[in-house]
Coordinates of C-alpha atoms in Angstrom, one line a residue:
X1 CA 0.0 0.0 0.0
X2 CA 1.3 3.3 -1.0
X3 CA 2.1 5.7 1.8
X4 CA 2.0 9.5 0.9
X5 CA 4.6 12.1 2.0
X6 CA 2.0 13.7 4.1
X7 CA 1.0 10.1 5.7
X8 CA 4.6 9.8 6.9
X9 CA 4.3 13.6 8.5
X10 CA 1.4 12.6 10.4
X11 CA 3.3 9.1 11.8
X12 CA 6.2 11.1 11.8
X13 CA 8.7 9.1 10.0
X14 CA 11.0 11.3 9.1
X15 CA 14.1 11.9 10.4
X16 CA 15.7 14.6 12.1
X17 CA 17.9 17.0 11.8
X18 CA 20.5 18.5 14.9
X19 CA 20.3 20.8 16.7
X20 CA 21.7 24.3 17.7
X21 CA 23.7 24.6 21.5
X22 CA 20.7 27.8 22.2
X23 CA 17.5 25.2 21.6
X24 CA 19.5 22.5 23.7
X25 CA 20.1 24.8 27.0
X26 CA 16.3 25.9 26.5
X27 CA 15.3 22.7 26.5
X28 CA 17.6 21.8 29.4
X29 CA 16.4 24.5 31.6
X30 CA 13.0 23.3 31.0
X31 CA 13.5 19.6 31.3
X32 CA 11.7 19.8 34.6
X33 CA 8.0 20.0 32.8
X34 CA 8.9 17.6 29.7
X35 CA 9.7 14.4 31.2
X36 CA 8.0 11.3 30.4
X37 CA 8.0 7.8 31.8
X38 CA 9.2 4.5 29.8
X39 CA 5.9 2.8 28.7
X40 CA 6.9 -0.4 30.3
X41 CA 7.0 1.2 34.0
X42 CA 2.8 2.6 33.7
X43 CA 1.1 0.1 31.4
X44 CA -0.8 -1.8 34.0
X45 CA -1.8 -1.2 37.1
X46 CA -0.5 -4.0 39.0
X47 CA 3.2 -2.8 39.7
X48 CA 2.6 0.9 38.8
X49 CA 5.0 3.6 38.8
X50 CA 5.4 6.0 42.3
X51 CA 6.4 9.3 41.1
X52 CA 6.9 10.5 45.1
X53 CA 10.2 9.2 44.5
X54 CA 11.7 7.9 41.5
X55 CA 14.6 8.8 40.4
X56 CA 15.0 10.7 36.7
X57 CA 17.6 9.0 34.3
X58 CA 19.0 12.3 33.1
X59 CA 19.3 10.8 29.7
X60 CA 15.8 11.6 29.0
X61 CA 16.7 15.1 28.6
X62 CA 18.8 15.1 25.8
X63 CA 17.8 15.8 22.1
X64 CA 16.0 15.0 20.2
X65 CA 13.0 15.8 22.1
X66 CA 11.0 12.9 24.1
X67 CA 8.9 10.9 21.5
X68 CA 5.2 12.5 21.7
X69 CA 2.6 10.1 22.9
X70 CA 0.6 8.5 20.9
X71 CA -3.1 10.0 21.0
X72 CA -4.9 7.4 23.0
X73 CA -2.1 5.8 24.5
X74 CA -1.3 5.6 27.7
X75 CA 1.0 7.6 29.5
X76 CA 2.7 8.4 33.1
X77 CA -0.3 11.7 33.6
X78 CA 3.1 13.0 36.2
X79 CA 6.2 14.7 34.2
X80 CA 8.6 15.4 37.1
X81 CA 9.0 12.9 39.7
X82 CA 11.4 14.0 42.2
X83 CA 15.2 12.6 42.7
X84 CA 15.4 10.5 45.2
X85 CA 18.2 12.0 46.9
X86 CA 16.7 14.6 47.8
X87 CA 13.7 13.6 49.6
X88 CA 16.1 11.5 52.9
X89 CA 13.3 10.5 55.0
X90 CA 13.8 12.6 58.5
X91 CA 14.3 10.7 61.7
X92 CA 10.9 10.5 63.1
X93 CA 10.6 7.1 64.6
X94 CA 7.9 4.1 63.7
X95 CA 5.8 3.2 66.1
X96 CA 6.4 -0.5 66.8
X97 CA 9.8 -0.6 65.0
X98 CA 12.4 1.4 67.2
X99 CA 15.7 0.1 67.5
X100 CA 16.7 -2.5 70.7
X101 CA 19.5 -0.5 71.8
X102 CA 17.2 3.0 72.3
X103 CA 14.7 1.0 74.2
X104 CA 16.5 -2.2 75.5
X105 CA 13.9 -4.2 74.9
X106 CA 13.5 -6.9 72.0
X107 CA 11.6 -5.5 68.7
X108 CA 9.1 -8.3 69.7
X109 CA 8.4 -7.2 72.9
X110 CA 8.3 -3.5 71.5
X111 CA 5.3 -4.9 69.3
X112 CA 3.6 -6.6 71.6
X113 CA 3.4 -3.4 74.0
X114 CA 2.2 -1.0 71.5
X115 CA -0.4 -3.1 69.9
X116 CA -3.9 -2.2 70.3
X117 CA -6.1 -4.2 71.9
X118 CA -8.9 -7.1 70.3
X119 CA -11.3 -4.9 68.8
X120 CA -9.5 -2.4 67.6
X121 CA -11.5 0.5 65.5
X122 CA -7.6 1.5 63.3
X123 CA -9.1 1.3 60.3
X124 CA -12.1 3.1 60.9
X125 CA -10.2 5.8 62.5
X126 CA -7.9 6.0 59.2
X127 CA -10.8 5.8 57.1
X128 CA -11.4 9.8 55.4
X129 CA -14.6 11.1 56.2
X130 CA -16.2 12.7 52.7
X131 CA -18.6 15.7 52.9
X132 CA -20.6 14.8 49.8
X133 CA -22.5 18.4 48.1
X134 CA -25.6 17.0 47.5
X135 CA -26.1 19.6 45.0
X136 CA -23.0 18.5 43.2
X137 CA -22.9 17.7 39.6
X138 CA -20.7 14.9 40.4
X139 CA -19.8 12.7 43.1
X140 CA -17.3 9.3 43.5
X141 CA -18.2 7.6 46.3
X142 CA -18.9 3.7 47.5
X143 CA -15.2 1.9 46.5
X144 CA -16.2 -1.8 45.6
X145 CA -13.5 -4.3 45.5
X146 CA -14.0 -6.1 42.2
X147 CA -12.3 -9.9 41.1
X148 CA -11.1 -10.1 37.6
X149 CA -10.3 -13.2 37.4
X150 CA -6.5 -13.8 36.2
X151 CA -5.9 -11.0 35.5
X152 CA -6.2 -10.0 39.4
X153 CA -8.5 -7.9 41.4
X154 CA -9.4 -4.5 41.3
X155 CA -11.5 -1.3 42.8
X156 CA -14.8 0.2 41.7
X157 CA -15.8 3.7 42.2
X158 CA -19.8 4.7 42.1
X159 CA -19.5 7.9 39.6
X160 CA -23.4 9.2 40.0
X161 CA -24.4 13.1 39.3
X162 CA -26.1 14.9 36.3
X163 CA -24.9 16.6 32.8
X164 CA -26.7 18.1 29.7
X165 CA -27.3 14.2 29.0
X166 CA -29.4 13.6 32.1
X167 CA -28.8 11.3 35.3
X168 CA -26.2 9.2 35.3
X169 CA -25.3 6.3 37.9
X170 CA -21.9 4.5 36.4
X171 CA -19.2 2.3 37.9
X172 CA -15.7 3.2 37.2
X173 CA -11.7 2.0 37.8
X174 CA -8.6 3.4 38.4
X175 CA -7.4 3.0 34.9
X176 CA -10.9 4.3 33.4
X177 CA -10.1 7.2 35.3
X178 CA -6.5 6.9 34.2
X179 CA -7.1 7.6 30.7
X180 CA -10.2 10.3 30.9
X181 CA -7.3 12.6 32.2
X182 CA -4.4 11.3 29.8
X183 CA -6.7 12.0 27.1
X184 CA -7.8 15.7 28.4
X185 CA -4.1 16.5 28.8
X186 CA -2.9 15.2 25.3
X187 CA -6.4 17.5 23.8
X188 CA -6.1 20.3 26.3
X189 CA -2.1 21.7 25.8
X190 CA -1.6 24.3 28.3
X191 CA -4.8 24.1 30.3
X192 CA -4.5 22.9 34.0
X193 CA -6.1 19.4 34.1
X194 CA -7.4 18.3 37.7
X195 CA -4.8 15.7 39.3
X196 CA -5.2 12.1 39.8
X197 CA -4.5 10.2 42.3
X198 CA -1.2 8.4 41.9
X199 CA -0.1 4.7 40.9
X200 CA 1.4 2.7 43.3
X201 CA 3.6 -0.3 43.4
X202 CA 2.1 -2.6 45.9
X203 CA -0.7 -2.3 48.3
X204 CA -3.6 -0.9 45.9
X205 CA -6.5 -3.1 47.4
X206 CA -5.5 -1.8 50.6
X207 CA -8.3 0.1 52.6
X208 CA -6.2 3.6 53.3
X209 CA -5.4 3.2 49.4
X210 CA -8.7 2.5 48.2
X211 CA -10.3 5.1 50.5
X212 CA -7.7 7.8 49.4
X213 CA -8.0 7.3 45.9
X214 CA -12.0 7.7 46.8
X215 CA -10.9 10.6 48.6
X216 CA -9.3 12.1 45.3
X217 CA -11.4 10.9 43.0
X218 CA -13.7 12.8 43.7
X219 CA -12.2 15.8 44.3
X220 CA -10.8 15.7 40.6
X221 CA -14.4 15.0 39.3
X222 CA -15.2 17.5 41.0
X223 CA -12.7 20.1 39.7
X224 CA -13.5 19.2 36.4
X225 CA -17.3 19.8 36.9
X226 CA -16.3 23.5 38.0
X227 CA -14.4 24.2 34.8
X228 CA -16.8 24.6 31.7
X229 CA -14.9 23.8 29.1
X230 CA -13.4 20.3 30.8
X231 CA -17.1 19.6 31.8
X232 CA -18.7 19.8 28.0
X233 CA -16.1 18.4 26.4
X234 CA -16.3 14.9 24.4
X235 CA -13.5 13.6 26.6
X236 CA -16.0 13.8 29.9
X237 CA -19.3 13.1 28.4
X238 CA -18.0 9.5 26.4
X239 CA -16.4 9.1 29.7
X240 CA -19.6 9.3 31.6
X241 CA -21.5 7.9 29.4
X242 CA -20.1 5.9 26.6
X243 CA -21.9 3.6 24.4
X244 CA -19.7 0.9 24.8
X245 CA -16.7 0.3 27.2
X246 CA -15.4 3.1 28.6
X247 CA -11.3 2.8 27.6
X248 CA -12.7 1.6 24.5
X249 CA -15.3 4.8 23.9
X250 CA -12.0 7.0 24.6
X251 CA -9.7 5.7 22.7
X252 CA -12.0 6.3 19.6
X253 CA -12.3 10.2 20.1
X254 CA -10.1 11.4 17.3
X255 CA -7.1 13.1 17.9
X256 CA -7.0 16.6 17.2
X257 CA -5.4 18.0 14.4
X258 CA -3.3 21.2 14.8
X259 CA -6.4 23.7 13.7
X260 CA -9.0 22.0 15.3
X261 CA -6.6 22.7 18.8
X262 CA -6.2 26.4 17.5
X263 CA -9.8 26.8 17.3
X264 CA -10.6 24.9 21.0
X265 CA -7.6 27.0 22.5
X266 CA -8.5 30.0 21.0
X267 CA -12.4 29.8 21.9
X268 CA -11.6 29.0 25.5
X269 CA -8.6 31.8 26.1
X270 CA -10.4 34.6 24.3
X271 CA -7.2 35.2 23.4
X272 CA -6.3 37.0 20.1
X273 CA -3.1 35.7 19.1
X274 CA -2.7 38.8 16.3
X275 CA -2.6 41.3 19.7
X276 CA 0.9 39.3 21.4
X277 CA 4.0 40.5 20.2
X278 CA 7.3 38.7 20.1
X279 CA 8.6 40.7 23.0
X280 CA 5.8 39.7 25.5
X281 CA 6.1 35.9 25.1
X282 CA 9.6 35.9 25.8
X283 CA 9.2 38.0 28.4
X284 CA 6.9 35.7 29.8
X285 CA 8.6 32.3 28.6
X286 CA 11.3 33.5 31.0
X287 CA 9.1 34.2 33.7
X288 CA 7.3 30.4 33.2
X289 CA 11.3 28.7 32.8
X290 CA 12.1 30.7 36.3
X291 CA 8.7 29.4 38.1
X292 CA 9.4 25.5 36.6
X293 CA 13.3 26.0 37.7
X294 CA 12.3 27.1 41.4
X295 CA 9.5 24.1 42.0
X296 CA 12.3 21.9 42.1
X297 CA 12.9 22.9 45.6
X298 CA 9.1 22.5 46.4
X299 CA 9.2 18.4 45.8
X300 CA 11.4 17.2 48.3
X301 CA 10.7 19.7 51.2
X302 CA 6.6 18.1 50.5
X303 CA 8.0 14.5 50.3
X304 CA 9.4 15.7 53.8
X305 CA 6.6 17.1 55.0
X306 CA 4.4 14.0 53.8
X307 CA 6.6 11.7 55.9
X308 CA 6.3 13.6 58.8
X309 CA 2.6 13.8 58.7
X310 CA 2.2 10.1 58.5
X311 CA 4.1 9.6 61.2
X312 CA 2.6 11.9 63.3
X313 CA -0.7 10.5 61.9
X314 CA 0.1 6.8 62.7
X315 CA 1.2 7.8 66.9
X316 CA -2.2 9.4 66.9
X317 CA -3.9 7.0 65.7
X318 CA -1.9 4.5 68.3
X319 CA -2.9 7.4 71.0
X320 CA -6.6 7.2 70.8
X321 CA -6.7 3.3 70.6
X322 CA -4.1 3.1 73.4
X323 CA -7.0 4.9 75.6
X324 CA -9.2 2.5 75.9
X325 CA -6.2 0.1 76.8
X326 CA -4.6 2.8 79.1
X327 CA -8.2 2.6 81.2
X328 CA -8.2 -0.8 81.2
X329 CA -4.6 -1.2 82.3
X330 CA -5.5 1.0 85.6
X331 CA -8.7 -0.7 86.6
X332 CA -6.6 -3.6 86.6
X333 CA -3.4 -2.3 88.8
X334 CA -6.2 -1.0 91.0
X335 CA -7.7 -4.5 91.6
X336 CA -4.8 -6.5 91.8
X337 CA -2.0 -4.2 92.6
X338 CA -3.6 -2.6 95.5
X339 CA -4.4 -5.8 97.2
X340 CA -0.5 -6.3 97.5
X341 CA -0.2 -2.6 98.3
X342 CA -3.1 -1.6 100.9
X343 CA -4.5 -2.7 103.6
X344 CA -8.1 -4.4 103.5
X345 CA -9.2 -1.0 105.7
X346 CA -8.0 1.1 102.8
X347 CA -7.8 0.1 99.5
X348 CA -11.3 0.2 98.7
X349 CA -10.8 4.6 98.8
X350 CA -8.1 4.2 96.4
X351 CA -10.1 2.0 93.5
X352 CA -11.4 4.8 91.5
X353 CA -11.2 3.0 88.2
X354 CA -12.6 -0.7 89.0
X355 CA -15.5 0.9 91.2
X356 CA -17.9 -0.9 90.1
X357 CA -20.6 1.1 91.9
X358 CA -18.8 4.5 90.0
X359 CA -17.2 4.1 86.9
X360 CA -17.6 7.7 85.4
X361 CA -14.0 8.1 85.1
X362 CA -13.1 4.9 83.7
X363 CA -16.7 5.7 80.7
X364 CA -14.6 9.2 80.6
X365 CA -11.1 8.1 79.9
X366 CA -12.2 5.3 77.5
X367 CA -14.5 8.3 75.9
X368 CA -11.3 9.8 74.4
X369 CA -11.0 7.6 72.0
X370 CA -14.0 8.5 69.9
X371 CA -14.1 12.5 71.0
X372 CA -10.8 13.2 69.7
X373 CA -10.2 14.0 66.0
X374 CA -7.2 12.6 64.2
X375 CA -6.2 16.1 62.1
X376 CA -3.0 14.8 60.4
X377 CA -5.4 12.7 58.2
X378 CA -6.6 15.8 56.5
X379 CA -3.5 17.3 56.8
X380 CA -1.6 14.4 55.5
X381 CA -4.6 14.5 52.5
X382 CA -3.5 17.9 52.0
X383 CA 0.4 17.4 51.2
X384 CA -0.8 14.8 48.4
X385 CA -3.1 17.1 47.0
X386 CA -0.1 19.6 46.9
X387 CA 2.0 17.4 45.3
X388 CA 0.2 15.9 42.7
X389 CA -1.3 19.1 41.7
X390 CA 2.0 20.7 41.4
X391 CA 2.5 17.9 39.0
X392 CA -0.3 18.6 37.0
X393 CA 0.6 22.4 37.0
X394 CA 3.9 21.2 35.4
X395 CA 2.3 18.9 33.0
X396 CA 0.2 21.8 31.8
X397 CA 3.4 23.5 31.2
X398 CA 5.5 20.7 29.2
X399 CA 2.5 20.8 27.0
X400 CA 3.6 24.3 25.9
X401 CA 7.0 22.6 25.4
X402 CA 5.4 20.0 23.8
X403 CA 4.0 22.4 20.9
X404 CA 7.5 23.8 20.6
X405 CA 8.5 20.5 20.1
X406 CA 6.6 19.4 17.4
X407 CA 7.2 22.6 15.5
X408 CA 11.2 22.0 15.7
X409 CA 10.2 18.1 14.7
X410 CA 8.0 20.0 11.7
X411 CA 10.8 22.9 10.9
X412 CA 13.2 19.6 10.5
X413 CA 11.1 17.4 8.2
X414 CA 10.6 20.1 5.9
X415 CA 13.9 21.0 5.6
X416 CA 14.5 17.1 4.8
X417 CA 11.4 17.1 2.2
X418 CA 12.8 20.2 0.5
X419 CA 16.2 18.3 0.3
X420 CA 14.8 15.2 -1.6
X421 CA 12.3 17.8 -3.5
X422 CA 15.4 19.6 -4.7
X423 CA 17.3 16.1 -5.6
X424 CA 14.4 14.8 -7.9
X425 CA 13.6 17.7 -9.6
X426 CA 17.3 18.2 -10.4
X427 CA 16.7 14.7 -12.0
X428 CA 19.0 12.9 -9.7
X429 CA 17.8 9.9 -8.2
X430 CA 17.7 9.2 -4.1
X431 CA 18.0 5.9 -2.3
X432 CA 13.9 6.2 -1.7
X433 CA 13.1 6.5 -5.2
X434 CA 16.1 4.6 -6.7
X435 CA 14.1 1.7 -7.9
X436 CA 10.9 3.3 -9.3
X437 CA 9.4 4.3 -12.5
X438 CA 8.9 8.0 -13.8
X439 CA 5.3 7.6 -12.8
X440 CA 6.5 6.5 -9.3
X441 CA 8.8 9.6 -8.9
X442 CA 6.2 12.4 -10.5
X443 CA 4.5 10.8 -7.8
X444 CA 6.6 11.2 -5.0
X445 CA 7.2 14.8 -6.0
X446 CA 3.8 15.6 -5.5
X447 CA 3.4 13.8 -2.4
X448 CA 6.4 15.8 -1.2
X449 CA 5.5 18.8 -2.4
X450 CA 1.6 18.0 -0.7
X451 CA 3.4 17.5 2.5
X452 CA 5.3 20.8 2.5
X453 CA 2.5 23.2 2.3
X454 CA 0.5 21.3 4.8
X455 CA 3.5 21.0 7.2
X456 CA 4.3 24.5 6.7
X457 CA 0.6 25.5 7.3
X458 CA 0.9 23.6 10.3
X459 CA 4.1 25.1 11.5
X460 CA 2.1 28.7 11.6
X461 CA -0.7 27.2 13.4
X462 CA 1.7 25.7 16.2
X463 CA 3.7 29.2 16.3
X464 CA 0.1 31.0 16.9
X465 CA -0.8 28.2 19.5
X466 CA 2.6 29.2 21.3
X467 CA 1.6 32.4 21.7
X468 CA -1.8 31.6 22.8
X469 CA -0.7 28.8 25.8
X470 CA 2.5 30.6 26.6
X471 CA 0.3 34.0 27.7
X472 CA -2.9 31.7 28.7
X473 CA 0.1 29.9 31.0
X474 CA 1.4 33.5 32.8
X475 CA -1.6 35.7 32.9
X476 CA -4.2 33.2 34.2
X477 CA -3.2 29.2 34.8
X478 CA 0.0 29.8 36.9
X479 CA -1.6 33.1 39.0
X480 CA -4.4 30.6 39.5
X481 CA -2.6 28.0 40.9
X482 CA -0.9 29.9 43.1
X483 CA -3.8 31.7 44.7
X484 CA -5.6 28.9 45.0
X485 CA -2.4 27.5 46.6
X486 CA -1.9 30.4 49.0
X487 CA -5.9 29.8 50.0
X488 CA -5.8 26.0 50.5
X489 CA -3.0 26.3 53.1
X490 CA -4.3 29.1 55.4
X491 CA -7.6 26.9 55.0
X492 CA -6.3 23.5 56.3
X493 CA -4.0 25.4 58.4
X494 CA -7.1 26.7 60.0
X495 CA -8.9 23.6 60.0
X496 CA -6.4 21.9 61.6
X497 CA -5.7 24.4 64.4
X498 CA -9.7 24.3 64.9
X499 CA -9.6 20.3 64.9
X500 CA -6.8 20.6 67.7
X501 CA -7.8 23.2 69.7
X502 CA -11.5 21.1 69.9
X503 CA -8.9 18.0 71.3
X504 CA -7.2 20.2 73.2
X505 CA -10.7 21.0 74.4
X506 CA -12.0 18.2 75.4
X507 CA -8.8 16.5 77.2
X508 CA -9.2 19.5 79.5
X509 CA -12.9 18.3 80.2
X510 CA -11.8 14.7 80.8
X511 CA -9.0 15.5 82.9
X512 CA -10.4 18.0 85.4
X513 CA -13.4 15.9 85.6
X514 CA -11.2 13.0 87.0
X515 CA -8.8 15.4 89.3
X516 CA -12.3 17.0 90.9
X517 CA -13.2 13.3 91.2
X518 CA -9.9 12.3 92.9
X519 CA -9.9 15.4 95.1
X520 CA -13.8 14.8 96.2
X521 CA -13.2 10.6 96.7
X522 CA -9.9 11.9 98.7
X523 CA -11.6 14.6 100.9
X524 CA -14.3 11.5 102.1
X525 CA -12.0 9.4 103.3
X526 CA -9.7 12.1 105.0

């Protein structure tokens, strides 16, 4: 089958040329938004790629640019996972797991001391509470665990809500969810897309996982609901409601060619690409390289943070459970202990706990254990969110990149075409067309010559899109980002000083109630 010039644009099969030392250090300084996983490491969802901390092999920066992804194919959804030197875990110990020369006691007995008693409520404590809007247009709620047979099992998220189609009341997975955002990303270049929950290695049927990804899953559908131009698009609605399977419904939406992006981009910006001068886009380019450049140092201070917070987390968890434990451990030294201790004439003042006739202390200690919030949850909910959305934010930007990109890729082919072009109609023959007929080589002239002006047409669409992303990108997505940023903290900030002063609150209560108790029990028998 006969494969125009223009065909082998589009699959872009031909080669490329070098490049100059001034595009390499631009694309260096940049590298931070334009890296891209190996397919092998995100293709399936058993043994999935953790961009918290995988090292980058710094030979994906080089030229030529990364390969583009194929539309509809699968990709890592994070560019920029962080080095794993530089997010050292800090010294915050794990419960159970201290070493025997701090403690001098054996790890097992360690265990054995610090774990809760029969009965114990962990994973209900762990478990994220979700404030559903019930006037949302979207929710993700109800996490089934699913079997798929060999292939392994999996997790089911209730997606129920209401579009311009009506009700809807779906069931979706991770990796449906997976490629709804690949797919916006790839059709949405320089447009902050919601973030994802991320893939994880081991440990994805596990409850805190499943209830996390919950957690975030709806808050992304959620996100995209509040943005109209996400919201209407063909990418959400076939997701929503597709007339077949849902991966196979999205891999069917065409890929966009180069003016039918112009036109989305342009549309949703408002912005008028004949109004931005050469001098404002660099201007601003420069601005976008310094803010990528700087987030470096924002990855491994939140991989830091996140560490900390589930540490903190887990010894609070271990706190409120150890209550209940800590209550029973003193009605028992009061009923064997002080038979040893007291006399028969006195011990009975001194059983405050095991009273069976008053056991409002004991009903108030144990009480704890529901009363007090666990705040680092949130708070530890909170880091993630940071992190993966300052992926997304830098995703948003490599798709600028990417658009440069595929105009160098372009600017290179033609020069190539023209090359051949000049060869043939010079009359001289070229490996390609070495072996066939005059009708054969009129023919690949014109598919060459096909190919240029479309490639060149294209080049001026992707030079106007440039413009369009790079101010869409500094005026409005970044300054969004950040303000919403700024907001977010002194809101969980808030929140969490509110949950804790409430603890704070009522450990006062519980304690004062038991020291009047003591004093009044004390003042009897005196």
């Amino acid at each position: 089958m006969h494969v125009s010039a223009l065909d082998r644009y589009r699959n872009g099969s031909f080669s490329e040329a070098s490049v100059d030392q001034k595009d390499q250090d631009n694309y260096n300084t940049q590298k931070v938004a334009d890296y891209y996983y190996d397919n092998a490491e995100v293709d399936h969802e058993d043994g999935d790629q953790d961009y918290y901390s995988t090292p980058v092999d710094d030979n994906n920066y080089g030229y030529p640019y990364p390969e583009e992804p194929n539309h509809n194919q699968e990709k890592s959804p994070y560019d920029y996972p962080v080095e794993e030197d530089q997010i050292a875990a800090p010294t915050y110990p794990v419960i159970g797991q201290e070493e025997q020369k701090e403690t001098g006691a054996s790890l097992e007995e360690q265990k054995v001391a610090l774990t809760p008693s029969s009965g114990s409520k962990i994973a209900d404590v762990t478990r994220p509470i979700i404030e559903y809007d019930p006037n949302a247009k979207i929710t993700v709620s109800e996490p089934k665990k699913q079997s798929s047979g060999v292939v392994g099992n999996h997790t089911e998220y209730r997606v129920k809500g209401n579009n311009s189609g009506g009700d809807f009341d779906e069931n979706r997975r991770y990796k449906e969810f997976y490629s709804l955002r690949n797919l916006l990303n790839q059709n949405w270049p320089g447009f902050f897309i919601p973030a994802i929950p991320p893939k994880v290695k081991i440990g994805k049927m596990e409850n805190s996982v499943v209830q996390e990804r919950c957690y975030l899953f709806n808050r992304f559908m959620k996100d995209v609901s509040e943005t109209p131009h996400l919201w209407e698009s063909d990418e959400v609605k076939t997701f929503i409601k597709p007339n077949m399977g849902v991966g196979q419904a999205l891999s069917l939406i065409a890929a966009p060619t180069p003016e039918s992006i112009f036109e989305r981009v342009t549309k949703t910006t408002g912005i008028n690409h004949e109004e931005i001068d050469d001098a404002k886009v660099n201007r601003y380019t420069d601005s976008i390289r310094e803010f990528v450049i700087s987030s470096k140092d924002i990855f491994p201070l939140l991989a830091k943070f996140k560490n900390c917070i589930t540490q903190l987390e887990k010894q609070r968890r271990y706190q409120l459970e150890a209550y209940k434990d800590f209550s029973e451990f003193l009605s028992q030294y009061e009923s064997t202990t002080m038979n040893v201790y007291s006399s028969d004439s006195i011990q009975g003042h001194y059983k405050m706990i095991s009273d069976t006739d008053n056991n409002t202390m004991r009903a108030q200690i144990e009480a704890l254990s529901e009363k007090i919030d666990n705040p680092f949850i949130r708070f530890k909910y909170w880091v993630k969110e940071e992190i993966i959305d300052l992926h997304a934010l830098l995703q948003a930007i490599g798709q600028k990149n990417s658009l440069e990109s595929k105009r160098h890729k372009l600017q290179n082919k033609i020069k190539n075409a023209n090359s051949e072009l000049e060869k043939l109609n010079a009359g001289k023959k070229t490996f390609k067309t070495l072996f066939k007929s005059q009708s054969g080589k009129a023919s690949t002239i014109t598919s060459l010559t096909t190919f240029i002006a479309q490639a060149e047409k294209d080049i001026e669409i992707y030079e106007k899109l440039i413009k369009i992303v790079t101010v869409h990108l500094f005026e409005k997505v970044i300054p969004e980002f950040k303000a919403k940023k700024v907001k977010g903290y002194v809101s969980s900030l808030k929140e969490f000083s509110d949950s804790e002063s409430k603890n704070s609150n009522e450990l006062y209560r519980c304690w004062s109630s038991v020291l009047q108790q003591i004093q009044q029990t004390f003042e009897k028998s005196s």
